[in-house]
Structure formats: structure tokens, C-alpha cells
mmCIF file of C-alpha atoms in Angstrom:
data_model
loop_
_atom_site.group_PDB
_atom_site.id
_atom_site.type_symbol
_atom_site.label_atom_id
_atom_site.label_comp_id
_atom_site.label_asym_id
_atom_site.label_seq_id
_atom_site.Cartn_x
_atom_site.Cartn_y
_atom_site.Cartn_z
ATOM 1 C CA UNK A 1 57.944 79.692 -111.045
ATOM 2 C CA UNK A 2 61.108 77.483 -111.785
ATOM 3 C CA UNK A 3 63.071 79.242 -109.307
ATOM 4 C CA UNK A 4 60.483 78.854 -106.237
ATOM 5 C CA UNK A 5 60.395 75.479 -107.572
ATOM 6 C CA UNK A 6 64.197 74.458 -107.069
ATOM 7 C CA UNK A 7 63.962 76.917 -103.576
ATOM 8 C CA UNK A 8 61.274 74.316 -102.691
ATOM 9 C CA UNK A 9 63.447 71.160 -103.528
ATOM 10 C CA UNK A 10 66.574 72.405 -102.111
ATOM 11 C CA UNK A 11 64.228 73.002 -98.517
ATOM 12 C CA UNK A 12 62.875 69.560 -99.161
ATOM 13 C CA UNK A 13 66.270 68.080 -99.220
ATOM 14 C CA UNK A 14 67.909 69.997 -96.208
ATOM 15 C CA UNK A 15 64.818 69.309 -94.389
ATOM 16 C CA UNK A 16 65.373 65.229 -94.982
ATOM 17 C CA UNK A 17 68.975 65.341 -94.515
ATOM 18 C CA UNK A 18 67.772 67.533 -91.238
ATOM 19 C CA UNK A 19 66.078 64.546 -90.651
ATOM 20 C CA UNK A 20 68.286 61.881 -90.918
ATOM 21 C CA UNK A 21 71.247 63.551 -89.015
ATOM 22 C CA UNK A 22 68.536 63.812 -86.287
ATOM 23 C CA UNK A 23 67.428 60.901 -85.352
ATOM 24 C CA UNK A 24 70.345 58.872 -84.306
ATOM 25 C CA UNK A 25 70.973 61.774 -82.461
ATOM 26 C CA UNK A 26 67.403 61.350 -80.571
ATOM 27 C CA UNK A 27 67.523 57.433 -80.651
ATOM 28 C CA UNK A 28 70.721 57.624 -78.469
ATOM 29 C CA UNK A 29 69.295 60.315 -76.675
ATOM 30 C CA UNK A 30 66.414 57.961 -75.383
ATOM 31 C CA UNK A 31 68.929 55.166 -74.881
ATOM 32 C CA UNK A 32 71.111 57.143 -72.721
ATOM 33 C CA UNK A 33 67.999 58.232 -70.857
ATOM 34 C CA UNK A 34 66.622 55.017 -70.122
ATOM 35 C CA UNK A 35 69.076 55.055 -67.102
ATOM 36 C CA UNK A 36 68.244 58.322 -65.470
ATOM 37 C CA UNK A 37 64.366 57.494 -65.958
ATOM 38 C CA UNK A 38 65.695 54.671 -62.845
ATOM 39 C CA UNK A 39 65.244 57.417 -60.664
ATOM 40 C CA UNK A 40 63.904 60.970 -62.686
ATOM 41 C CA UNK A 41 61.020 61.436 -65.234
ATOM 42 C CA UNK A 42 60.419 64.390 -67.289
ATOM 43 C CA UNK A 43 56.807 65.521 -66.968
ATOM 44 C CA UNK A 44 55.560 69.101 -67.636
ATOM 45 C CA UNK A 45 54.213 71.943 -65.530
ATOM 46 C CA UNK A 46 50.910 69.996 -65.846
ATOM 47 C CA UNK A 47 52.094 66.712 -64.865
ATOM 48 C CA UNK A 48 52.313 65.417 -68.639
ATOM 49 C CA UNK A 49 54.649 62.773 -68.355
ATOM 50 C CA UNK A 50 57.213 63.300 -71.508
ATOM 51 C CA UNK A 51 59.802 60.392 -70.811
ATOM 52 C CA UNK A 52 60.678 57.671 -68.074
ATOM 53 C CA UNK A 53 58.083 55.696 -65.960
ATOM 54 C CA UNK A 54 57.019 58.241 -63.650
ATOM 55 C CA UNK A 55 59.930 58.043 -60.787
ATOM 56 C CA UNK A 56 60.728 60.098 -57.993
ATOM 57 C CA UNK A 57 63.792 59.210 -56.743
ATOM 58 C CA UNK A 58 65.250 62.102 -58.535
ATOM 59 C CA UNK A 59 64.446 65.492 -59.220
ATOM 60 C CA UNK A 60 61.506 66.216 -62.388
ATOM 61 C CA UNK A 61 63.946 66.771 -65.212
ATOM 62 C CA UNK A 62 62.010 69.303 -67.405
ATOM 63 C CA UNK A 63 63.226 72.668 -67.674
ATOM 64 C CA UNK A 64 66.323 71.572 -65.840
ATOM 65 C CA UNK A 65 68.912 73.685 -68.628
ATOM 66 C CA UNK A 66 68.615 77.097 -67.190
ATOM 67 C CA UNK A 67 67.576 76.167 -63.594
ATOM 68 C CA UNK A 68 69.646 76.401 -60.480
ATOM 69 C CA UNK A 69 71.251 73.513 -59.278
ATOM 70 C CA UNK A 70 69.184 71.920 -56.483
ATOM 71 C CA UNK A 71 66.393 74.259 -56.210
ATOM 72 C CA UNK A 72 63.477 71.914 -57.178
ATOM 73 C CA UNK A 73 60.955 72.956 -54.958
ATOM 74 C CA UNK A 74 59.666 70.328 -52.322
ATOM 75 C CA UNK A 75 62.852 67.925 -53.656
ATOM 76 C CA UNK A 76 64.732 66.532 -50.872
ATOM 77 C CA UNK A 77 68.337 66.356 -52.087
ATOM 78 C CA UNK A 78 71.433 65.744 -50.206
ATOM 79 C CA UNK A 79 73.746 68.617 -49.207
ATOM 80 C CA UNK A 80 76.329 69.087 -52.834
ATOM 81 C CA UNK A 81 73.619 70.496 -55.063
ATOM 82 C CA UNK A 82 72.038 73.150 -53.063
ATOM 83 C CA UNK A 83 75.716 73.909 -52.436
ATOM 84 C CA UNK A 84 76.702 74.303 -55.709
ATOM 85 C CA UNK A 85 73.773 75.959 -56.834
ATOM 86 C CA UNK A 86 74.266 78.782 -53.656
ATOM 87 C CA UNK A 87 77.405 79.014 -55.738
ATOM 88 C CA UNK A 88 76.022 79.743 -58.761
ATOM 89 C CA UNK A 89 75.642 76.361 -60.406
ATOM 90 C CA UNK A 90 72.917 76.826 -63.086
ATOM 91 C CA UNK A 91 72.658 74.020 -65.187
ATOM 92 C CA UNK A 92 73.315 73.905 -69.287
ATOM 93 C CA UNK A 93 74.834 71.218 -71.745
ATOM 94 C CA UNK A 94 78.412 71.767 -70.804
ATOM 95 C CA UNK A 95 77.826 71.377 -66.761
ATOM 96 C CA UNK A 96 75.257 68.498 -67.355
ATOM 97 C CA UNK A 97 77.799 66.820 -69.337
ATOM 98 C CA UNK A 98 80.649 67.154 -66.732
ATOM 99 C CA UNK A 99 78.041 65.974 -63.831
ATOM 100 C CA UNK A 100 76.545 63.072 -65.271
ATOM 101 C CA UNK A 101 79.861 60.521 -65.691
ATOM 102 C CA UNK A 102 81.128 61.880 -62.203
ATOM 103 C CA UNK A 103 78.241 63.875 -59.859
ATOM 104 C CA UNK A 104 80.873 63.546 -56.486
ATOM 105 C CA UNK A 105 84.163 64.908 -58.893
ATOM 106 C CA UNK A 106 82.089 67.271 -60.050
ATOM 107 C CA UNK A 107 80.719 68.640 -57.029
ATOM 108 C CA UNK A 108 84.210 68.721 -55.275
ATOM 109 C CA UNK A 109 85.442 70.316 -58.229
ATOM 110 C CA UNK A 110 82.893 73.176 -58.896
ATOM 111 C CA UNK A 111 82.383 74.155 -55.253
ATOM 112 C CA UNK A 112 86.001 73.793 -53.854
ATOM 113 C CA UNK A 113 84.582 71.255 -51.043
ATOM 114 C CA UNK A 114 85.236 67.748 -50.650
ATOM 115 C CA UNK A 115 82.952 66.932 -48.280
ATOM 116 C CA UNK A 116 79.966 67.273 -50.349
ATOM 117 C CA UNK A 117 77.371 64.630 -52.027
ATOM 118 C CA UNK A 118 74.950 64.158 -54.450
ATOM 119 C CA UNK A 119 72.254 61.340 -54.128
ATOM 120 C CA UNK A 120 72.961 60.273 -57.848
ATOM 121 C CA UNK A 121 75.558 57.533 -58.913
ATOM 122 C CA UNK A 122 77.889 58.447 -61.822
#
């Protein structure tokens, strides 16, 4: 019984400390958001809106990590992320990360052409 009993409070305590080192994690998270949700929302595959205020500038972000660049399905974009995602662009942390500050560089960069655009400002 005494050792479940410390196994429990040592889960309780990296649990909290989980915790803590979350949040400011997520509370920056939904700062930096509140820029993109300008344009994009997140809102599930039954039209639960998760975050931002229901715009449609931009592409529906959920599910984007894993998808193919510009392949949203009835999204109009402009002609750099279909082109980049024809070249294999599929989305995850590191290539979101690189796109965000600098969509144009990024573009230019990744598909070797620097006459391509993307709709979103960096």
C-alpha cells in the first residue's frame, strides 16, 4: 500500500507540473492565433467551430498537420500553394513554422519559383 501510495503522489505531481509547463504554452498559443482567426477558423468535420470567429478568408485550419498544401477542397487559393503542394508540400510543425513569418520566401524557396503567391500576409 505505501508504495502505490508514493506511485500515486509522484503521478500527482508530474501531472501538475504537466500542467503548469502547459499552459503558457496554450495561452500563447491562443494569442498567436488571434491573428490568423482574421482570416481562418478551426471548426471540425461537423462544422464545430473550435477557435476564431468563424472566417473564411482562409482555408479551415483543422487537420491542417498532415494535409497537402493547398488541397482544401472547394478553397479558392492563389497559385503558390497548390504549387507547392504538387511538389510535395505536406504540412507539419517545422514547414508551418517556416511559412507563417514569410508565406512568399517560403514559397519561392520550397518550390524553386519566384513567381509564385500565397493570399496570406507574413
Amino acid at each position: 500500500m505505501k508504495t502505490f501510495s508514493i506511485y500515486a503522489g509522484l503521478t500527482a505531481l508530474a501531472l501538475t507540473a504537466l500542467a503548469l509547463t502547459a499552459t503558457p504554452a496554450l495561452d500563447h498559443g491562443e494569442r498567436a492565433f488571434r491573428t490568423c482567426a482574421a482570416c481562418h477558423s478551426i471548426e471540425d468535420a461537423d462544422g464545430n467551430r473550435i477557435a476564431g470567429r468563424g472566417a473564411k478568408t482562409g482555408p479551415n485550419l483543422y487537420g491542417v498537420v498532415g494535409r497537402v498544401a493547398g488541397s482544401v477542397e472547394g478553397f479558392r487559393y492563389r497559385d503558390g500553394l497548390p504549387a507547392a503542394g504538387e511538389a510535395g508540400l505536406v504540412w507539419d510543425a517545422e514547414t508551418l513554422a517556416a511559412y507563417i513569418p514569410d508565406p512568399q520566401g517560403f514559397l519561392r524557396e520550397y518550390t524553386g519559383d519566384n513567381s509564385l503567391r500565397s493570399a496570406m500576409a507574413g
